[in-house]
Structure formats: C-alpha cells, structure tokens
MMTF fields as JSON, N, C-alpha, C and O atoms, coordinates in Angstrom:
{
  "mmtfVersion": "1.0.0",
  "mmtfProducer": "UNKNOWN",
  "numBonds": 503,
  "numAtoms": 504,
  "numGroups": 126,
  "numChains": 1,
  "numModels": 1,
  "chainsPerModel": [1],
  "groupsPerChain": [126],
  "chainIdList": ["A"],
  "bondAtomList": [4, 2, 8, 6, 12, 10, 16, 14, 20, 18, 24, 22, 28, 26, 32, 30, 36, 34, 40, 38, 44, 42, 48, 46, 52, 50, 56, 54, 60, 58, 64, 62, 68, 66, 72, 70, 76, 74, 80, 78, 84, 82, 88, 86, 92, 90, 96, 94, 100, 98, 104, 102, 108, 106, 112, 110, 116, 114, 120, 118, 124, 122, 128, 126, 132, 130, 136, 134, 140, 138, 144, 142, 148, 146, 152, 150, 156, 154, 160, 158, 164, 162, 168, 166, 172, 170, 176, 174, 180, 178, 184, 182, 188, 186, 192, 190, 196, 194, 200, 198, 204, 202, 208, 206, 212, 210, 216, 214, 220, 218, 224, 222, 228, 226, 232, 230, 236, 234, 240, 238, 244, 242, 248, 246, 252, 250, 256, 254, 260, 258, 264, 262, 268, 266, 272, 270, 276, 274, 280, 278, 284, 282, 288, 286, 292, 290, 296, 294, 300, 298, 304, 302, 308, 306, 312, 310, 316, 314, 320, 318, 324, 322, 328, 326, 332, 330, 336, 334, 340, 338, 344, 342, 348, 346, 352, 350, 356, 354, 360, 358, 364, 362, 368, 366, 372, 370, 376, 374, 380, 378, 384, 382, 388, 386, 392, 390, 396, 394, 400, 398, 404, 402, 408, 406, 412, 410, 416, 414, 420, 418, 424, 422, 428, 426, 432, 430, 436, 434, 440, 438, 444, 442, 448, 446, 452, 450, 456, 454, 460, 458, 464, 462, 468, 466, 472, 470, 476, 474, 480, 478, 484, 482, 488, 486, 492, 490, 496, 494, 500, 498],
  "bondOrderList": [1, 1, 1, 1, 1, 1, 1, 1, 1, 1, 1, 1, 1, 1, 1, 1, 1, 1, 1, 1, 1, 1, 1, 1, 1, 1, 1, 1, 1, 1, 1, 1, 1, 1, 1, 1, 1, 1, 1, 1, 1, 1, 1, 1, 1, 1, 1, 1, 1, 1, 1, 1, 1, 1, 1, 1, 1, 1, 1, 1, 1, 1, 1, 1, 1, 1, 1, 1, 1, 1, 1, 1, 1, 1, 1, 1, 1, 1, 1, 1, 1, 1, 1, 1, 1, 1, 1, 1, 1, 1, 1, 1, 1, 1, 1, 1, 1, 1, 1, 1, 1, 1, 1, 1, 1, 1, 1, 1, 1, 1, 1, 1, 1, 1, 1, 1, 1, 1, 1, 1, 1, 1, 1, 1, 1],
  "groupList": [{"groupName": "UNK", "atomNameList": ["N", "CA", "C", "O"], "elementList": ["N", "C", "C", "O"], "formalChargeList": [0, 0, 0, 0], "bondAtomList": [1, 0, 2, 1, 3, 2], "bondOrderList": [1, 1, 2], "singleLetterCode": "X", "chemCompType": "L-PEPTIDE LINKING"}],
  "groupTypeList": [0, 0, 0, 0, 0, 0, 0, 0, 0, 0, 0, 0, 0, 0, 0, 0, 0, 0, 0, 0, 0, 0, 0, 0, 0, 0, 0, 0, 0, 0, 0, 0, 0, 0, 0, 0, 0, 0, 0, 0, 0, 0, 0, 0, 0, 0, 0, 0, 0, 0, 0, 0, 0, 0, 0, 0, 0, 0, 0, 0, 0, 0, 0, 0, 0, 0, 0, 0, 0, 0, 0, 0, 0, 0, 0, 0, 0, 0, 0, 0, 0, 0, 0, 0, 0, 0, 0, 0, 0, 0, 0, 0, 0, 0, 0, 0, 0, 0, 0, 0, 0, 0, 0, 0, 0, 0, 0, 0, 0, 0, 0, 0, 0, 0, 0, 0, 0, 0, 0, 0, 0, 0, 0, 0, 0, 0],
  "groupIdList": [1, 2, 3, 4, 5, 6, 7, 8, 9, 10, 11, 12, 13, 14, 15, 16, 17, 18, 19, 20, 21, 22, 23, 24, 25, 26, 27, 28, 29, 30, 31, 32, 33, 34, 35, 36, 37, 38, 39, 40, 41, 42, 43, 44, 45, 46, 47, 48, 49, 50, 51, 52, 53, 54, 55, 56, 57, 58, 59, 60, 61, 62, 63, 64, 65, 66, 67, 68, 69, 70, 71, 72, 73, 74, 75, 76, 77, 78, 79, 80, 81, 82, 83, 84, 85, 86, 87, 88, 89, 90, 91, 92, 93, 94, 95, 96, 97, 98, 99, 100, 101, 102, 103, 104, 105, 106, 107, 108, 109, 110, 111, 112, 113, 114, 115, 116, 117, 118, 119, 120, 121, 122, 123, 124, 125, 126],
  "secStructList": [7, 7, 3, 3, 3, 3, 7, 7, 7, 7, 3, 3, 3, 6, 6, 7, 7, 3, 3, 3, 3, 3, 3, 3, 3, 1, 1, 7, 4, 4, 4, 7, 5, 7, 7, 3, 3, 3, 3, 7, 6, 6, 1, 7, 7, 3, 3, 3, 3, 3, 3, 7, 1, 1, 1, 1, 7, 3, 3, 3, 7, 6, 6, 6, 6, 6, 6, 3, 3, 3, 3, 7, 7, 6, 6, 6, 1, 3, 3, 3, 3, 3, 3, 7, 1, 7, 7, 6, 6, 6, 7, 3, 3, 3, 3, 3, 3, 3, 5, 1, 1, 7, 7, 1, 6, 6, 6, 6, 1, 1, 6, 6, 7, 7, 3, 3, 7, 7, 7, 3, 3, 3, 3, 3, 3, 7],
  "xCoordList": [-111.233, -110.289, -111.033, -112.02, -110.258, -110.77, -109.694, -108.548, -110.191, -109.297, -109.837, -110.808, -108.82, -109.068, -107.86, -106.681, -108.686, -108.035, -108.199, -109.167, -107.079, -107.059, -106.779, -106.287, -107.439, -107.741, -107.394, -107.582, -107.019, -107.398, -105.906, -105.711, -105.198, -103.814, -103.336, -103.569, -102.432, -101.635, -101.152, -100.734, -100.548, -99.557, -100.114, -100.261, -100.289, -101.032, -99.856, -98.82, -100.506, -99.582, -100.21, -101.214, -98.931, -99.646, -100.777, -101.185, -101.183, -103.011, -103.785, -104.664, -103.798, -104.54, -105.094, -104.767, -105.932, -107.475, -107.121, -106.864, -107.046, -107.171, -108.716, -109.207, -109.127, -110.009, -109.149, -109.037, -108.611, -108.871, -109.558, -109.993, -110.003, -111.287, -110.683, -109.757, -111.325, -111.019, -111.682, -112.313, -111.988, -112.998, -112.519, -111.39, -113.413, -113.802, -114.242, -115.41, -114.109, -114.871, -114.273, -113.082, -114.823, -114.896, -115.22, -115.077, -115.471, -116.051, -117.407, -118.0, -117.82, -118.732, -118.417, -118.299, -118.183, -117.685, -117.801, -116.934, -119.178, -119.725, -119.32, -119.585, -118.455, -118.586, -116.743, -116.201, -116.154, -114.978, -114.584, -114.651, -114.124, -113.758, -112.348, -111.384, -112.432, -111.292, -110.23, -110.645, -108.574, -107.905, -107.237, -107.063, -106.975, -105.418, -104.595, -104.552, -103.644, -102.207, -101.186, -101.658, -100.304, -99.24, -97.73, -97.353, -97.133, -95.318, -94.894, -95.256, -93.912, -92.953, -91.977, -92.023, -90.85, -89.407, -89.012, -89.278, -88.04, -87.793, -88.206, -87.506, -89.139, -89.949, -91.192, -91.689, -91.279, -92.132, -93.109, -93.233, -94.692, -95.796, -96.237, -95.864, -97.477, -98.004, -99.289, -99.931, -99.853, -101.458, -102.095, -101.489, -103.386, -103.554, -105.203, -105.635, -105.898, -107.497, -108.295, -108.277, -108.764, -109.627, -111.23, -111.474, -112.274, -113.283, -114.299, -114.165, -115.425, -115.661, -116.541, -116.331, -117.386, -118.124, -119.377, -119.425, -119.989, -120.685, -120.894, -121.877, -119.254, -119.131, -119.164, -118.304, -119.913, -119.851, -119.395, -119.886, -117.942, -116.724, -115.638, -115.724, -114.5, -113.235, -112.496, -112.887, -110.71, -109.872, -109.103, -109.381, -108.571, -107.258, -105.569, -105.309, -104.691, -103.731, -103.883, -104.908, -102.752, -102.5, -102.206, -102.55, -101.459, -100.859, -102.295, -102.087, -103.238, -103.915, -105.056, -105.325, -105.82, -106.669, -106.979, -106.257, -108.602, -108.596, -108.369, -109.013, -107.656, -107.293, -107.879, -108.284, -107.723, -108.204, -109.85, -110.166, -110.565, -112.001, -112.325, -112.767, -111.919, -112.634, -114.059, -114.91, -114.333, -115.405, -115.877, -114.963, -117.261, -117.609, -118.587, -119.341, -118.884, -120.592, -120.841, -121.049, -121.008, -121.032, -121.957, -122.051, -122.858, -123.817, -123.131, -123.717, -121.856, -121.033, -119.696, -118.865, -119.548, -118.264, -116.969, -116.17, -116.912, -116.051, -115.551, -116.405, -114.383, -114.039, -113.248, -112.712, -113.472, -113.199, -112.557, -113.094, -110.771, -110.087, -110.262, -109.811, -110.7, -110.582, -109.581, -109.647, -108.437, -107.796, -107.793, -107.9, -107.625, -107.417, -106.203, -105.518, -106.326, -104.663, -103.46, -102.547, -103.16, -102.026, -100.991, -100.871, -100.15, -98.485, -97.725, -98.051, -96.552, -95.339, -95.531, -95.624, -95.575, -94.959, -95.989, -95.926, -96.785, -98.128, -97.389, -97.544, -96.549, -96.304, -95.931, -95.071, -96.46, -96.225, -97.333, -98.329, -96.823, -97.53, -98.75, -98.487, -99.801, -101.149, -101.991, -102.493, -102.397, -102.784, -104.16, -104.314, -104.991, -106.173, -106.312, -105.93, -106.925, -106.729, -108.129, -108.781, -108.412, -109.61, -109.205, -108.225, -110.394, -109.672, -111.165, -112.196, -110.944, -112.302, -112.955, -114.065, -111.265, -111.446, -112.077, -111.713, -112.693, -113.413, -112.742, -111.556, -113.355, -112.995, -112.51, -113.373, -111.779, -110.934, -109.872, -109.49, -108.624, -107.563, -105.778, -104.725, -106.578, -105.905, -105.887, -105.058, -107.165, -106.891, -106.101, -105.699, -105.005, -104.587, -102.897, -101.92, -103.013, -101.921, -102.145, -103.282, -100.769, -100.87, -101.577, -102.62, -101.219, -101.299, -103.156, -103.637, -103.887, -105.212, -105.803, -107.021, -104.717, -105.539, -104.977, -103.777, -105.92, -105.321, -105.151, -104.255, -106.433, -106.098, -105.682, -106.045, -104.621, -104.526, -104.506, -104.518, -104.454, -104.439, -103.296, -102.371, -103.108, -101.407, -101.068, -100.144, -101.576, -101.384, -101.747, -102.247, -101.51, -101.685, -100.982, -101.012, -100.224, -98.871, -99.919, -100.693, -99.253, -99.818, -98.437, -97.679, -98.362, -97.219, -97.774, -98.368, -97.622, -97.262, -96.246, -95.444, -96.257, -95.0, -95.371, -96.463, -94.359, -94.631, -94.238, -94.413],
  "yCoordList": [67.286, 66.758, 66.19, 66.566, 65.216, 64.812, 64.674, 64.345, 64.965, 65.528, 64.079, 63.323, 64.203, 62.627, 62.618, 62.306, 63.152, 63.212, 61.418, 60.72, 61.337, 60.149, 60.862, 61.899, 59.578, 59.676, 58.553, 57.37, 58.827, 57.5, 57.241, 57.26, 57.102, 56.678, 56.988, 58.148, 56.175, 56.214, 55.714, 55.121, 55.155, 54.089, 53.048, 53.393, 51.953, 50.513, 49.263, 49.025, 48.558, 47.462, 46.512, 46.359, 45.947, 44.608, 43.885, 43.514, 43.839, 43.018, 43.804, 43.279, 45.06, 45.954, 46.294, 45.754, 47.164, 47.718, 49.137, 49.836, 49.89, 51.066, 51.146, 50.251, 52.169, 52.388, 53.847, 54.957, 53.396, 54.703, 54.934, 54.017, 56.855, 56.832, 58.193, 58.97, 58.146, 58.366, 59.244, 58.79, 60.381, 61.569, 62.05, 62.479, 61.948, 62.487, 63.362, 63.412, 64.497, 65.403, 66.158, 65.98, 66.721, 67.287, 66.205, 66.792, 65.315, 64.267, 63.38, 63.525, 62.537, 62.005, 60.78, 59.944, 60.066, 59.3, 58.26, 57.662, 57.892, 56.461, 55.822, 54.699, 57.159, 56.861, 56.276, 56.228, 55.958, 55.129, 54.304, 54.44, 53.35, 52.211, 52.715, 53.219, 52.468, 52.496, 51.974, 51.47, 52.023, 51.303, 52.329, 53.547, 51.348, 51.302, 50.733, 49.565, 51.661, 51.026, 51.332, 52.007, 51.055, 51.09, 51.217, 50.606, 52.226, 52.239, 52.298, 53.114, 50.943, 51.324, 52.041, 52.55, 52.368, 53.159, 51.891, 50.785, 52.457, 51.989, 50.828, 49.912, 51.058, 49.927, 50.634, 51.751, 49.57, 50.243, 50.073, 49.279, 51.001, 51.404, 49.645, 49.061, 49.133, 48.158, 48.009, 48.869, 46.873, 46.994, 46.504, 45.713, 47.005, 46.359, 45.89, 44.754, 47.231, 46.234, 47.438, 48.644, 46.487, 47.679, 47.137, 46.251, 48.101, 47.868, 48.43, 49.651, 47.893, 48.444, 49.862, 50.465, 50.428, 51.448, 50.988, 51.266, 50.391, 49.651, 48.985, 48.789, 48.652, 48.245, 46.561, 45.758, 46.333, 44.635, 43.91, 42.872, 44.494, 43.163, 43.653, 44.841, 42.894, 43.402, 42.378, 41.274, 42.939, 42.333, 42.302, 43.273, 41.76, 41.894, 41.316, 40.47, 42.115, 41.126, 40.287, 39.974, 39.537, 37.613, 38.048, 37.348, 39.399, 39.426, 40.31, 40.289, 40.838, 41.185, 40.329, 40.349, 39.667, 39.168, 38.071, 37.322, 38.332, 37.715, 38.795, 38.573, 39.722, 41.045, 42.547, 43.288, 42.605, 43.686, 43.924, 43.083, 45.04, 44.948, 46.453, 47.407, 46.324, 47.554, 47.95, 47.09, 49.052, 49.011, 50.686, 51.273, 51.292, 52.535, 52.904, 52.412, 54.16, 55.181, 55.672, 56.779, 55.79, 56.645, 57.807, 58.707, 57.798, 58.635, 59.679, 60.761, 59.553, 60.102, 60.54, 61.29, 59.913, 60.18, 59.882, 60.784, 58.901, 57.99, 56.584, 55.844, 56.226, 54.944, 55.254, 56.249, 53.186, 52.753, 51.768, 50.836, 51.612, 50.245, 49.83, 50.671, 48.947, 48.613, 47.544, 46.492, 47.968, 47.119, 46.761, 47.569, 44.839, 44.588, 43.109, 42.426, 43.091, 41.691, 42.464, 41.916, 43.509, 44.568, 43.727, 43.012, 43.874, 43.636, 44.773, 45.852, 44.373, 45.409, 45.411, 46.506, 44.427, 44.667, 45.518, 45.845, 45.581, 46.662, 48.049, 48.806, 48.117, 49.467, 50.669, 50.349, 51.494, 52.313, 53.653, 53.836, 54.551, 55.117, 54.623, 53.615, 54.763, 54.7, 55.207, 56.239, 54.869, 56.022, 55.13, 53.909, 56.132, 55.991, 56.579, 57.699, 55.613, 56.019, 55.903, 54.929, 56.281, 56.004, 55.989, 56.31, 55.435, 54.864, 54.757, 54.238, 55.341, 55.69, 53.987, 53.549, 53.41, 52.126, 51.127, 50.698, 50.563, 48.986, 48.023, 47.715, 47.666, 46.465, 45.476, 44.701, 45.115, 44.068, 44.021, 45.155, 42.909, 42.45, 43.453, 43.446, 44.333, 45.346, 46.744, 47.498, 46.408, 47.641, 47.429, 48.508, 46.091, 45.614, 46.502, 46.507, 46.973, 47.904, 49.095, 49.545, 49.99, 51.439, 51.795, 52.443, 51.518, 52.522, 52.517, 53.275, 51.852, 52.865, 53.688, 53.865, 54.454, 54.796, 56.471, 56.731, 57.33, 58.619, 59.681, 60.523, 59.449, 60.363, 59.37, 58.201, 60.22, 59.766, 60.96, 62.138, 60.151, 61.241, 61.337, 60.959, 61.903, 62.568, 61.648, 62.146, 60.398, 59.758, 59.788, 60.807, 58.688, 58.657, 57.734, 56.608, 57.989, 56.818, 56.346, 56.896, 54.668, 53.637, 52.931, 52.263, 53.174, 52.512, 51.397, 51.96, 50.513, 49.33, 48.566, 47.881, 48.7, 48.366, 47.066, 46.775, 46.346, 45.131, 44.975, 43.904],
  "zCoordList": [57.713, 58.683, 59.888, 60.52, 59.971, 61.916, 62.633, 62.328, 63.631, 65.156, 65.925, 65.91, 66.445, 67.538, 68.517, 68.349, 69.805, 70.978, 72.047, 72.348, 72.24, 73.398, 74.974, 75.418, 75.513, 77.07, 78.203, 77.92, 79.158, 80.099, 80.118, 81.333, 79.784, 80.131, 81.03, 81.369, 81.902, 83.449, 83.81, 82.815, 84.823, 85.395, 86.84, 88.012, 86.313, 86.764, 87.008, 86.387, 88.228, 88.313, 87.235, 86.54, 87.549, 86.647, 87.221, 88.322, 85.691, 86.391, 86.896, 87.579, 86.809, 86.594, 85.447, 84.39, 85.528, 84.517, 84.238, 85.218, 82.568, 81.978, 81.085, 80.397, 81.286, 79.912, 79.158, 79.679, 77.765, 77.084, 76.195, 75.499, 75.84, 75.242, 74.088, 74.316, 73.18, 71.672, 71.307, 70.352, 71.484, 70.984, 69.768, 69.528, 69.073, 67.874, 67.109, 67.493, 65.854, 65.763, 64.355, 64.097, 63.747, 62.873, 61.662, 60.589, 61.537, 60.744, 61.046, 62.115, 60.132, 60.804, 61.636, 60.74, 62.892, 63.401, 62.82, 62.183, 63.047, 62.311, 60.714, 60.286, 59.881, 58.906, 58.738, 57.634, 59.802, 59.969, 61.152, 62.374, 60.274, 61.075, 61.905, 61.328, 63.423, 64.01, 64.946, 65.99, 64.687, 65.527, 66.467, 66.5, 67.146, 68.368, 68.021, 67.636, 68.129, 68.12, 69.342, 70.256, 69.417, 70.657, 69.719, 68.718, 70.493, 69.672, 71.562, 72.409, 71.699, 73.257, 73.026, 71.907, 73.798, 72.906, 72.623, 73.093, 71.403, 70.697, 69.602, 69.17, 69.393, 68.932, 67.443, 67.296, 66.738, 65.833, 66.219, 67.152, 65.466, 66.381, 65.681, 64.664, 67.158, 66.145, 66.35, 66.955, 65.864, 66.118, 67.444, 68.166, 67.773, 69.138, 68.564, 68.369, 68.389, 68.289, 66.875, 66.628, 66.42, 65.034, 65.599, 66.418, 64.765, 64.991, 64.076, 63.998, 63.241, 62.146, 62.252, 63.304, 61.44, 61.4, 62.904, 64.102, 62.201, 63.326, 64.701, 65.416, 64.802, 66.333, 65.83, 66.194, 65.249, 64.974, 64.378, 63.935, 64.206, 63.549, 64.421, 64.733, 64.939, 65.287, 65.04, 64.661, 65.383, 64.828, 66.264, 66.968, 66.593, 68.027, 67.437, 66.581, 68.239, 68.349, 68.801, 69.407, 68.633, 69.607, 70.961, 71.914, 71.157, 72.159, 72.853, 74.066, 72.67, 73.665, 73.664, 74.865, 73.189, 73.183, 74.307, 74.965, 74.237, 75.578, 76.843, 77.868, 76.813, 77.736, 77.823, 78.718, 76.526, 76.177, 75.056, 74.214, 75.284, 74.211, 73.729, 74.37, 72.259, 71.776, 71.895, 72.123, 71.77, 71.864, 70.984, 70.404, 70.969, 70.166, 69.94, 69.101, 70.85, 70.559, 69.699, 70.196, 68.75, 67.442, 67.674, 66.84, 69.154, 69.26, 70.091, 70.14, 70.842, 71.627, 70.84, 71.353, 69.336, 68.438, 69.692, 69.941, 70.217, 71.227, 70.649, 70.16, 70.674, 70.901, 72.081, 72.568, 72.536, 73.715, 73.534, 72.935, 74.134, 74.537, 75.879, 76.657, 76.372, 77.886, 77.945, 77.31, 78.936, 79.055, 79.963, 80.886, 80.36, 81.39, 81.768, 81.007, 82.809, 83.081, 83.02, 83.638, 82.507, 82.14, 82.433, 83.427, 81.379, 81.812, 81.653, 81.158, 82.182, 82.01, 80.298, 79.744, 79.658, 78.456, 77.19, 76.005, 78.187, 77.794, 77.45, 76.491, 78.537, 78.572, 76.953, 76.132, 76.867, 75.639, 75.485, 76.185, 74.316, 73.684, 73.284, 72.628, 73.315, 72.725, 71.906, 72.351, 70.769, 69.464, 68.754, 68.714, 68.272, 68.306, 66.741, 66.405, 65.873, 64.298, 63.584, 63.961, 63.13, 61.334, 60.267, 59.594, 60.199, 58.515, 57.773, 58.201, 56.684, 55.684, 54.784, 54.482, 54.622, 54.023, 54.163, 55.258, 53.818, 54.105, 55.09, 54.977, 55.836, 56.713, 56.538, 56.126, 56.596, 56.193, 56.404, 56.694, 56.457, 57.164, 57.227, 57.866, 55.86, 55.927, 57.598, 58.108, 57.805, 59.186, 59.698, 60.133, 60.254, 61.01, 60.712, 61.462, 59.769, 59.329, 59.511, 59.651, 59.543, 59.68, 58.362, 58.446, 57.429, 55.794, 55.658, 54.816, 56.309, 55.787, 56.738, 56.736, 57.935, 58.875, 58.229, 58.136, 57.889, 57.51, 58.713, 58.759, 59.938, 61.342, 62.137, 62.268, 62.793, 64.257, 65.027, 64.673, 66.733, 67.676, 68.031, 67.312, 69.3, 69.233, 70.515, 71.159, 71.087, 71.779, 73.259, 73.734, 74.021, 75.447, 75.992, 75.496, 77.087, 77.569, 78.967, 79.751, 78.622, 79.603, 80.036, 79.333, 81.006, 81.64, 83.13, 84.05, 83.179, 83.656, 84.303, 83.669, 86.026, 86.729, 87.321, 87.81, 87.219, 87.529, 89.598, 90.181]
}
C-alpha cells in the first residue's frame, strides 16, 4: 500500500500563489507516475496536472496551463503543484494520486490512479 498525504491548501485572492505538496510512503515513490486532480461541490473530480516517474514528461489541463507546474523529489518521496494566477474557479478539493501504469494519455483519467490522498481544500475569493 501507499499512503499519500496532501498539503498546502488555503484560502487566496485571486491571482494569488499556493504550493501543495504530496508525501509519500510506504511504496517506492519513484516507481509511479503522479496526478492532481480537483472535485468543486458539486462537480465531478477532474484532472489538473500528471507527471511521469521521472519528473520529465507532463500532461496539464487547458484550463490550468500556463498557471499552474507540477513538479517531484523522488529523493524526498514529495510531489509538488504550484499554483499560480488563481481564480475563483480554482476553487475545490485537491487530491494527489499514483498510478503504477505507463505514461501515457491515459493518466489524464481517474481509472489508472490506484492511491489517492484524502485531499486538501483551496479556496479562492475573488
């Protein structure tokens, strides 16, 4: 099993700057690729940024890109979203996933991430 706690979440104006951070453990970090995702209420959870074993491929939404940058220590068993420009419509739950599977256009979906963490709320007032 892996455990994966999130961090860093809080409440920012707009156009403001979050980092949250992704601790890891009981697995080997490096040996999965990992995303962020976001669920607001009422809303289904969706994707925000993946990133491979390595750190050197990623994927973004349309809607953050350009804003936001994954990022990941494998020597620290950490991932990192930095967000920045924030909007209101940022606002949500925040969840931090792995996935054992190969890289590819599939991360961008829930179904190959087998851990997640139990979240972190980012809220955003305009």
């Amino acid at each position: 099993q892996m455990q994966l706690v999130e961090s860093g979440g809080g409440l920012v104006q707009a156009g403001g700057s979050l980092r949250l951070s992704c601790a890891a453990s009981g697995r080997t970090f490096g040996s999965y690729a990992m995303g962020w995702f976001r669920q607001a209420p009422g809303k289904e959870r969706e994707f925000v940024a993946a990133i491979s074993r390595g750190g050197g491929s990623t994927y973004y939404a349309d809607s953050v890109k350009g804003r936001f940058a994954i990022s990941r220590d494998n020597g620290k068993n950490t991932g990192y979203l930095q967000m920045n420009s924030l909007k209101p419509e940022d606002t949500a739950v925040y969840y931090c996933a792995a996935t054992i599977r190969p890289f590819t256009i599939v991360v961008r979906t829930i179904d190959p991430y087998a851990y997640w963490g139990q979240g972190t709320q980012v809220t955003v007032s305009s």
